[in-house]
Amino acid sequence: MPVSPRQQEVLAAISAVRDPEIDETVAALDFIMAVDVEDDAVTVTVRLPTFWCPANFVFLMAQDMRAAVMALGWPASFRMQLVEHFAADEINRGVNGGLPFEEVFPQARSGLDELRRSFDEKAFLMRQGTLVRLLRRAGLEDAYLLGVGIAEVGGLCRQTGGELAEAWQAYLAKRQKIGLGDGESDLVVSDIRGRPVDDLPAHLREIRGVSTNAHANGEMCRMLVAARREGGGCSLVQSGRQAP
Amino acid sequence: MYVTENGEKIFVIDSHVHVWDARPQNRRNHYGQTFIDTFYGAHVALTPANQRWDADRFNYYGAAGAAKDLFEDGYCDMAVMLPVYLRDFYINGFNTTELCATLKDLHPEKVVLNGRCDPREGQMGLDKLEEDFETYKFQGVKLYTAEWNGVSRGYSMKDDFVAPYMEKCRSLGIKNVHIHKGPTTHPLDYDAFDVRDVCVVATNFPDLNFVIDHCGMPRIDDFCFVAGQEPNVYGGLALIPSYLHARPKFFARMLSDLLFWVGPDRLLFGSDYAITSPKWIVEKFMEFEFDDETAHEAGTQLTLDVKRKIMGLNAAKLYGIEVPDEFQLSKA
């Protein structure tokens, strides 16, 4: 199947959308089945590992995909086509109509903002954990790390380059996302409110817990995606995976 | 019983077993199919290729099939049955107490039969719990907080209507309350699978034991927090050891976190049968060792005694099962 430049553009844009719980891209998790572009009308077909994947998470990803596509400028419309999901109709209708989650699922106990915030906070901690482990490996002492500000560490990371620079960029992006300050001496190692930490090993252990959850879930996702290709999982639609 | 290379004997209690009926004729609606499809996806995802079942057997294997998989092939000395009804999806229920009882009929001495209750059913549910207790005399009940029931898509252990059920368990002498807290299956149930609601009942009913099946997975950190502060909260491991084949590193990571926060005395082995079967899980678990870094994170190596506790001795204590001396912890 030929892939047009516009299809490629759309695919690149939505591939960067992340599963909010696992903090990995929908491309890495293999959720995108097809991208169709007719003139300036975009349709994205998405299939998740199971029929029962939580609709609030799906809704977040679908909203993000819509925003990523519309940000390209040329698309006049975006249609989400979630398939093989218990709430496909509601989610497709909600996202395509630009409706809030609470309106589509009036029974929900809480809206999505709180959920999004909590995922961002967890992602911030996990990225901080990754960064701190790399800094420790580079020879920096715990006592120094507990007190150092973002300007100093940012400079060091950019200078060193490689995975340290990448980890720094990822950390900084989430730091901004959850609204932490950007003052030179604002602490690199902190809780989600920016408050200092006394005990680095204990702090890293807490982060490890958050990250264990995310990884266990991410691995389950990937295993289910793989199993579905081998004939396990949802048997409703027998059609194979379409190349975008 | 599992016997190690050195001839050490391990008493195996599978603390998470089902006998279900997901055959097409029992499916009430589309959900009945998709529910078992998801289970089958997990079965295929987690099970070594040469030990996978076909979808027909997975729909229904019956008590005789379960007996073979657990007691003949699966090293299990005993099995703890956890009924889950899902009557909104299955005409006669998915994994009812009656269906579980068919396995107990085959092996009365090997099967620990538990009941179930749904606190949303008010007085009718309390009466039914009492009636089931009269019939089966179980020591434990299973609660599935994310179960659909009419318009409800789940409930919280903090809901007011739950306490009378805990009171009823207490008065009947049911001491083990299993609460399913596993991977999220519905959005509106993110709350219903949230494990933090267990704190309230665990504090208010200190004489009952609360076994959190699947350890709140994937919110193991929340579970660790709850279990860390409530001494009567236990971790039902089911699903975690099922990672042993496909993702051994993540198994190690989850188990090491649990050992560090909860310790080796409150974790119960479960195969989550029939999503996965005990044979390969028991073999792999008994052979498994932590690398040094993981052992450091866990605060312990997976010693034979730690394995003895997790595989059977912890569950034996909860259910008052007498375990012969040959299976007890090594004498120091």
XYZ file of C-alpha atoms in Angstrom:
576
model
C 0.000 0.000 0.000
C 1.520 3.320 -1.056
C 2.061 5.851 1.689
C 1.506 9.474 0.784
C 3.523 12.325 2.317
C 0.431 13.459 4.215
C -0.077 9.990 5.666
C 3.530 10.009 6.767
C 3.101 13.408 8.353
C 0.056 12.245 10.290
C 1.761 9.034 11.326
C 4.804 10.912 12.596
C 2.597 13.318 14.556
C 0.448 10.700 16.268
C 3.305 8.270 16.842
C 4.762 10.671 19.385
C 1.588 10.594 21.509
C 2.226 8.751 24.724
C 0.192 6.269 26.681
C -0.309 8.415 29.769
C 0.013 5.614 32.264
C 3.077 3.917 30.862
C 4.760 7.046 29.486
C 5.658 5.324 26.224
C 4.621 6.256 22.707
C 1.648 4.697 20.959
C 4.070 3.772 18.177
C 6.287 1.787 20.547
C 3.183 0.104 21.947
C 1.884 -0.657 18.470
C -1.594 0.791 18.914
C -1.977 2.428 15.488
C -3.531 0.213 12.845
C -4.081 2.589 9.965
C -3.886 6.195 8.867
C -6.146 7.325 6.055
C -6.056 10.732 4.425
C -8.618 11.854 1.876
C -7.802 15.374 0.760
C -7.681 17.160 4.112
C -9.770 14.657 6.074
C -7.784 12.415 8.426
C -8.963 9.107 9.887
C -6.844 7.217 12.380
C -7.666 3.619 13.272
C -6.547 2.508 16.697
C -6.672 -0.898 18.337
C -5.605 -1.524 21.910
C -4.331 -4.722 23.490
C -7.713 -5.669 24.908
C -11.391 -4.913 24.577
C -11.321 -3.751 28.196
C -8.497 -1.222 28.223
C -9.580 1.645 30.462
C -11.599 4.181 28.516
C -10.273 7.195 30.395
C -6.703 6.387 29.336
C -7.852 5.778 25.789
C -9.759 9.045 25.796
C -6.637 10.933 26.839
C -4.589 9.374 24.039
C -7.317 9.988 21.484
C -7.553 13.650 22.488
C -3.789 13.971 22.200
C -3.808 12.368 18.750
C -6.519 14.748 17.630
C -4.525 17.723 18.905
C -1.321 16.466 17.235
C -3.059 16.029 13.889
C -4.900 19.339 13.959
C -1.637 21.097 14.858
C -0.286 20.108 11.445
C -2.368 22.940 10.060
C -3.736 21.443 6.846
C -6.201 18.862 8.194
C -9.787 20.111 8.080
C -11.164 17.196 10.068
C -10.004 14.395 12.302
C -11.841 11.148 12.811
C -10.829 8.695 15.521
C -11.782 5.148 14.684
C -11.189 3.054 17.761
C -12.014 -0.569 17.017
C -12.653 -3.641 19.162
C -13.213 -1.753 22.367
C -16.125 -1.864 24.766
C -16.513 1.908 24.734
C -15.532 2.480 21.094
C -18.776 4.232 20.177
C -18.677 6.637 23.098
C -14.982 7.416 22.710
C -15.186 7.952 18.957
C -18.252 10.158 19.347
C -16.704 12.118 22.214
C -13.301 12.738 20.677
C -14.630 13.481 17.205
C -17.196 15.878 18.614
C -14.674 17.549 20.921
C -16.777 16.597 23.972
C -15.332 16.372 27.477
C -14.930 12.927 29.019
C -17.418 13.697 31.789
C -20.123 14.408 29.242
C -19.520 11.170 27.366
C -19.278 9.122 30.557
C -21.611 10.825 33.027
C -21.167 7.923 35.474
C -17.441 8.611 35.845
C -16.444 9.622 39.340
C -13.800 12.071 38.263
C -12.739 13.966 35.171
C -9.597 13.583 33.154
C -7.639 16.605 34.315
C -6.857 15.048 37.644
C -5.847 11.802 35.937
C -3.625 13.612 33.459
C -1.991 15.531 36.274
C -1.305 12.387 38.279
C 0.252 10.653 35.266
C 2.431 13.682 34.576
C 3.613 13.695 38.172
C 4.491 10.015 38.001
C 6.321 10.526 34.719
C 8.242 13.418 36.289
C 9.380 11.185 39.139
C 10.384 8.352 36.818
C 12.385 10.683 34.599
C 14.003 12.208 37.669
C 14.946 8.684 38.779
C 16.542 7.928 35.420
C 18.441 11.214 35.455
C 19.696 10.776 39.018
C 20.895 7.244 38.363
C 22.908 8.477 35.390
C 24.352 11.355 37.422
C 25.331 8.979 40.192
C 26.979 6.720 37.653
C 28.885 9.749 36.352
C 30.413 10.009 39.817
C 28.283 12.654 41.527
C 27.762 12.243 45.270
C 24.319 11.980 46.893
C 24.923 15.000 49.145
C 25.736 17.152 46.114
C 22.735 15.879 44.139
C 20.334 16.665 46.980
C 21.293 20.328 46.974
C 22.176 21.168 43.400
C 20.065 23.510 41.238
C 18.736 22.946 37.741
C 21.015 25.456 36.002
C 24.173 23.662 37.101
C 22.934 20.158 36.286
C 21.375 21.285 33.003
C 24.695 22.758 31.916
C 26.573 19.645 32.903
C 24.181 17.339 31.068
C 24.166 19.371 27.881
C 27.947 19.515 27.968
C 28.310 15.771 28.483
C 25.772 14.972 25.754
C 24.612 11.441 24.954
C 22.100 9.732 27.209
C 22.659 12.268 29.968
C 21.564 15.097 27.670
C 18.543 13.077 26.569
C 17.584 12.255 30.135
C 17.906 15.926 31.021
C 15.619 17.040 28.180
C 13.017 14.442 29.122
C 13.206 15.490 32.786
C 12.956 19.172 31.956
C 9.913 18.690 29.721
C 7.939 16.932 32.459
C 9.181 19.379 35.055
C 7.678 22.206 33.040
C 4.537 20.187 32.407
C 3.766 19.885 36.109
C 4.536 23.548 36.657
C 7.716 23.431 38.714
C 9.828 26.577 38.763
C 12.738 27.344 36.465
C 14.894 29.380 38.859
C 18.624 28.634 38.588
C 18.861 27.171 42.055
C 15.535 25.299 42.012
C 16.337 21.760 43.083
C 16.792 18.966 40.575
C 15.965 16.298 43.146
C 12.577 17.002 44.649
C 9.121 15.645 45.246
C 6.294 16.515 42.862
C 5.780 19.876 44.573
C 9.444 20.840 44.201
C 10.175 20.300 47.895
C 13.633 19.056 48.911
C 14.361 15.429 49.712
C 16.433 14.323 52.749
C 17.226 10.754 51.919
C 18.170 10.022 48.317
C 18.151 6.191 48.520
C 14.644 6.254 50.081
C 13.478 8.737 47.449
C 14.837 6.565 44.646
C 13.129 3.537 46.151
C 9.799 5.309 46.030
C 10.415 6.248 42.429
C 11.373 2.670 41.742
C 7.923 1.594 42.938
C 6.203 3.992 40.563
C 8.369 2.796 37.741
C 7.845 -0.909 38.552
C 4.110 -0.378 38.102
C 4.496 1.432 34.829
C 6.864 -1.179 33.454
C 4.774 -4.126 34.573
C 1.798 -2.566 32.858
C 3.750 -1.664 29.746
C 5.115 -5.191 29.444
C 1.614 -6.610 29.862
C 0.450 -4.305 27.059
C 3.229 -5.438 24.763
C 2.699 -9.111 25.558
C -1.015 -8.784 24.818
C -0.330 -7.027 21.542
C 2.046 -9.841 20.577
C -0.419 -12.496 21.713
C -3.133 -10.949 19.608
C -0.964 -11.329 16.543
C -0.552 -14.989 17.428
C -4.283 -15.491 17.601
C -4.939 -14.832 21.283
C -7.072 -12.012 22.587
C -9.885 -10.405 20.733
C -11.470 -12.633 18.134
C -14.119 -10.228 16.891
C -12.367 -8.827 13.884
C -10.320 -11.293 11.923
C -8.839 -8.757 9.542
C -5.107 -8.459 9.808
C -3.106 -5.404 10.624
C -3.017 -2.874 7.821
C 0.175 -1.083 7.015
C -0.359 2.619 7.506
C 4.487 -31.240 46.411
C 7.547 -30.044 44.607
C 10.879 -31.740 45.255
C 14.088 -29.830 44.619
C 17.213 -31.350 43.114
C 18.565 -31.771 46.630
C 15.464 -33.638 47.680
C 13.915 -30.800 49.684
C 10.143 -31.072 49.719
C 7.985 -28.005 49.209
C 4.323 -27.872 50.171
C 2.432 -26.105 47.398
C -0.868 -24.293 47.898
C -2.199 -22.551 44.835
C -4.100 -19.663 46.405
C -5.831 -18.464 43.268
C -7.788 -21.009 41.274
C -10.964 -20.905 39.190
C -13.224 -23.372 37.464
C -15.153 -21.354 34.913
C -17.652 -21.814 32.147
C -17.212 -19.385 29.262
C -18.707 -21.644 26.592
C -20.789 -19.794 23.987
C -24.067 -21.198 25.341
C -23.344 -19.619 28.737
C -22.502 -16.158 27.382
C -25.243 -13.691 28.057
C -23.982 -11.092 25.616
C -21.056 -9.721 23.688
C -19.217 -8.928 26.946
C -19.120 -12.620 27.804
C -17.076 -13.231 24.689
C -14.759 -10.256 25.069
C -14.108 -11.036 28.713
C -12.863 -14.555 28.004
C -11.044 -13.250 24.905
C -9.018 -10.972 27.136
C -8.239 -13.828 29.512
C -7.197 -15.950 26.560
C -4.964 -13.140 25.323
C -3.238 -13.144 28.690
C -2.971 -16.957 28.572
C -1.254 -16.846 25.176
C 0.897 -13.889 26.181
C 2.205 -15.474 29.366
C 2.325 -19.220 28.714
C 5.301 -21.009 27.118
C 4.337 -21.873 23.531
C 4.431 -25.624 24.020
C 2.014 -25.480 26.951
C -0.707 -23.265 25.533
C -4.287 -24.477 25.293
C -6.665 -24.064 22.419
C -9.541 -21.640 22.852
C -12.140 -24.404 23.300
C -10.413 -25.951 26.271
C -9.865 -22.469 27.672
C -13.609 -21.817 27.534
C -14.337 -24.857 29.659
C -12.010 -27.450 31.164
C -14.249 -28.754 33.944
C -13.387 -30.071 37.371
C -11.611 -33.158 36.030
C -9.402 -31.013 33.794
C -8.586 -28.707 36.686
C -7.796 -31.639 38.977
C -5.288 -32.979 36.470
C -3.639 -29.595 35.822
C -3.383 -28.729 39.503
C -2.886 -31.949 41.445
C -1.408 -34.404 38.941
C 0.747 -32.172 36.752
C 0.940 -28.908 38.697
C 2.637 -29.969 41.981
C -0.253 -28.538 44.029
C -1.008 -30.138 47.357
C -3.988 -27.874 47.767
C -5.926 -25.227 45.874
C -7.916 -22.224 47.073
C -11.002 -21.512 44.969
C -12.094 -17.938 44.372
C -15.530 -17.614 42.777
C -16.288 -14.682 40.480
C -19.855 -14.537 39.212
C -20.090 -11.939 36.424
C -23.767 -12.712 35.944
C -24.114 -9.592 33.818
C -21.933 -11.370 31.258
C -22.653 -15.077 31.799
C -26.103 -16.662 32.083
C -25.266 -19.118 34.864
C -22.338 -17.102 36.128
C -18.676 -17.380 35.107
C -16.973 -19.104 38.007
C -19.622 -19.744 40.614
C -19.316 -21.292 44.053
C -21.341 -24.242 42.704
C -18.893 -24.727 39.827
C -15.920 -24.443 42.182
C -17.603 -26.983 44.439
C -17.440 -29.578 41.654
C -13.657 -29.609 42.093
C -14.051 -29.953 45.841
C -16.366 -32.917 45.245
C -13.552 -34.646 43.354
C -10.849 -33.799 45.928
C -12.493 -32.737 49.176
C -9.231 -32.919 51.120
C -7.249 -30.838 48.635
C -9.649 -28.035 47.870
C -10.297 -24.952 49.991
C -13.619 -23.647 48.728
C -14.370 -19.993 49.282
C -17.641 -18.174 48.826
C -18.324 -14.765 47.356
C -20.480 -11.794 48.104
C -21.408 -8.515 46.502
C -22.102 -5.835 49.125
C -24.295 -3.934 46.669
C -26.940 -6.631 47.087
C -28.043 -5.411 50.506
C -30.075 -7.682 52.766
C -30.684 -10.177 49.982
C -26.943 -10.597 49.540
C -26.409 -10.975 53.282
C -29.034 -13.706 53.410
C -27.460 -15.433 50.426
C -24.023 -15.264 52.031
C -25.424 -16.908 55.143
C -27.210 -19.538 53.087
C -24.042 -20.317 51.082
C -22.088 -20.481 54.307
C -24.545 -23.033 55.709
C -24.074 -25.120 52.563
C -20.309 -24.875 52.130
C -18.881 -23.745 55.503
C -16.166 -21.732 53.812
C -13.436 -19.809 55.677
C -13.127 -17.064 53.113
C -15.040 -14.953 50.627
C -14.075 -13.258 47.403
C -15.119 -9.700 46.587
C -14.710 -8.344 43.094
C -15.035 -4.594 43.450
C -15.035 -3.950 39.710
C -17.811 -6.427 38.936
C -20.671 -4.993 36.967
C -24.029 -5.276 38.657
C -26.910 -3.723 36.794
C -26.196 -0.022 36.382
C -23.253 -0.156 38.805
C -19.797 -0.485 37.296
C -18.042 -1.165 40.553
C -17.834 -0.150 44.187
C -15.313 0.831 46.810
C -14.528 -0.907 50.093
C -15.116 2.536 51.607
C -18.787 2.505 50.558
C -21.173 2.443 53.523
C -22.906 -0.721 52.394
C -19.694 -2.790 52.722
C -19.361 -2.789 56.535
C -22.483 -4.930 57.190
C -20.921 -7.618 55.012
C -17.715 -7.510 57.008
C -19.805 -7.731 60.193
C -21.591 -10.741 58.744
C -18.273 -12.432 57.893
C -17.100 -11.793 61.421
C -20.247 -13.241 62.984
C -20.208 -16.330 60.761
C -16.511 -16.925 61.452
C -15.386 -16.203 57.889
C -11.931 -14.786 58.522
C -10.335 -14.396 55.113
C -11.609 -11.700 52.770
C -10.126 -11.845 49.273
C -10.436 -8.627 47.334
C -9.654 -8.605 43.635
C -7.480 -5.637 42.779
C -5.902 -6.252 39.431
C -5.304 -4.655 36.079
C -7.905 -2.042 35.270
C -10.641 -3.252 32.993
C -12.989 -0.323 32.905
C -12.547 3.419 33.081
C -15.217 4.106 35.564
C -13.670 1.373 37.595
C -10.308 2.942 37.959
C -11.656 3.703 41.407
C -13.085 0.251 41.798
C -9.674 -1.339 41.332
C -7.937 1.318 43.391
C -6.353 -0.552 46.254
C -6.229 2.283 48.779
C -9.823 1.708 49.878
C -8.644 -1.442 51.638
C -7.075 0.626 54.442
C -10.445 1.518 55.898
C -11.811 -2.015 56.221
C -8.455 -3.408 57.298
C -8.315 -0.888 60.143
C -11.951 -1.311 61.131
C -11.836 -5.115 61.054
C -8.442 -5.993 62.516
C -9.597 -9.539 63.298
C -10.202 -10.309 59.599
C -7.455 -11.044 57.077
C -7.585 -9.194 53.784
C -5.911 -10.882 50.854
C -5.445 -8.450 47.994
C -5.469 -10.596 44.905
C -2.977 -9.507 42.227
C -1.396 -7.165 44.836
C -3.220 -4.212 43.324
C -1.316 -4.721 40.116
C -0.335 -2.572 38.349
C -0.545 -0.271 41.371
C 1.847 -2.372 43.408
C 3.286 0.743 45.040
C -0.132 1.641 46.488
C -0.544 -1.937 47.648
C 2.880 -1.892 49.307
C 1.885 1.264 51.126
C -1.385 -0.242 52.360
C 0.170 -3.563 53.349
C 3.033 -1.728 55.010
C 0.714 -0.045 57.464
C -1.975 -2.738 57.885
C -0.620 -5.969 59.407
C -3.761 -7.935 58.436
C -3.313 -7.255 54.698
C -1.794 -10.020 52.549
C -0.602 -10.083 48.961
C -2.209 -12.647 46.682
C 0.547 -12.913 44.085
C -1.570 -14.373 41.250
C -0.514 -12.945 37.900
C 2.870 -11.769 39.183
C 4.561 -15.215 38.936
C 2.810 -15.622 35.572
C 5.415 -13.143 34.260
C 8.135 -15.705 34.999
C 8.289 -17.062 31.482
C 7.646 -14.060 29.242
C 9.160 -11.285 31.375
C 11.370 -12.755 34.111
C 13.097 -9.437 34.769
C 9.836 -7.724 35.562
C 8.765 -10.632 37.703
C 11.950 -10.169 39.700
C 11.380 -6.476 39.966
C 7.790 -6.792 41.197
C 8.610 -9.549 43.658
C 11.626 -7.705 45.026
C 9.520 -4.602 45.699
C 6.907 -6.738 47.446
C 9.512 -8.531 49.544
C 11.075 -5.267 50.588
C 7.843 -3.543 51.624
C 5.594 -6.418 52.696
C 8.103 -9.148 53.570
C 8.090 -12.910 52.957
C 5.419 -13.798 55.537
C 2.408 -12.187 53.891
C 2.716 -13.186 50.238
C 0.695 -16.063 48.801
C 1.530 -17.984 45.647
C -1.249 -18.216 43.063
C -1.232 -19.384 39.459
C -4.411 -17.534 38.493
C -5.514 -20.865 37.029
C -6.694 -21.236 34.293
C -5.270 -18.030 32.860
C -1.969 -19.725 33.553
C -1.289 -23.205 34.950
C 0.831 -24.026 37.984
C 3.069 -26.671 36.379
C 5.482 -24.374 34.589
C 5.095 -21.537 37.070
C 6.030 -23.710 40.056
C 9.015 -25.138 38.177
C 10.284 -21.738 37.135
C 9.636 -20.149 40.504
C 11.506 -22.877 42.367
C 14.480 -22.494 40.031
C 14.442 -18.701 40.149
C 17.108 -16.715 41.964
C 17.583 -12.994 42.280
C 20.760 -11.471 40.952
C 22.770 -9.593 43.597
C 21.305 -6.190 42.772
C 17.726 -7.486 42.971
C 18.421 -9.316 46.220
C 19.808 -6.064 47.586
C 16.641 -4.202 46.539
C 14.458 -6.953 48.009
C 16.381 -7.063 51.269
C 16.605 -10.843 50.896
C 17.660 -13.533 48.453
C 14.935 -15.949 47.315
C 16.090 -18.575 49.780
C 14.474 -21.965 50.071
C 12.703 -20.808 53.228
C 11.347 -17.692 51.526
C 10.072 -19.948 48.763
C 8.537 -22.377 51.281
C 6.587 -19.538 52.863
C 5.341 -18.064 49.625
C 4.550 -21.403 48.009
C 2.441 -22.765 50.819
C 3.243 -22.105 54.451
C 1.746 -18.590 54.498
C -1.540 -19.747 52.978
C -1.595 -22.757 55.308
C -1.558 -20.402 58.284
C -4.431 -18.325 56.924
C -6.575 -21.380 56.294
C -5.555 -23.404 59.332
C -4.023 -26.169 57.243
C -1.696 -28.505 59.090
C 1.507 -28.964 57.146
C 3.655 -32.008 57.978
C 7.119 -31.431 59.486
C 9.004 -32.424 56.344
C 7.752 -29.270 54.616
C 8.541 -26.834 57.421
C 11.262 -24.194 57.416
C 14.849 -25.340 57.661
C 16.028 -25.594 61.257
C 18.579 -22.890 61.849
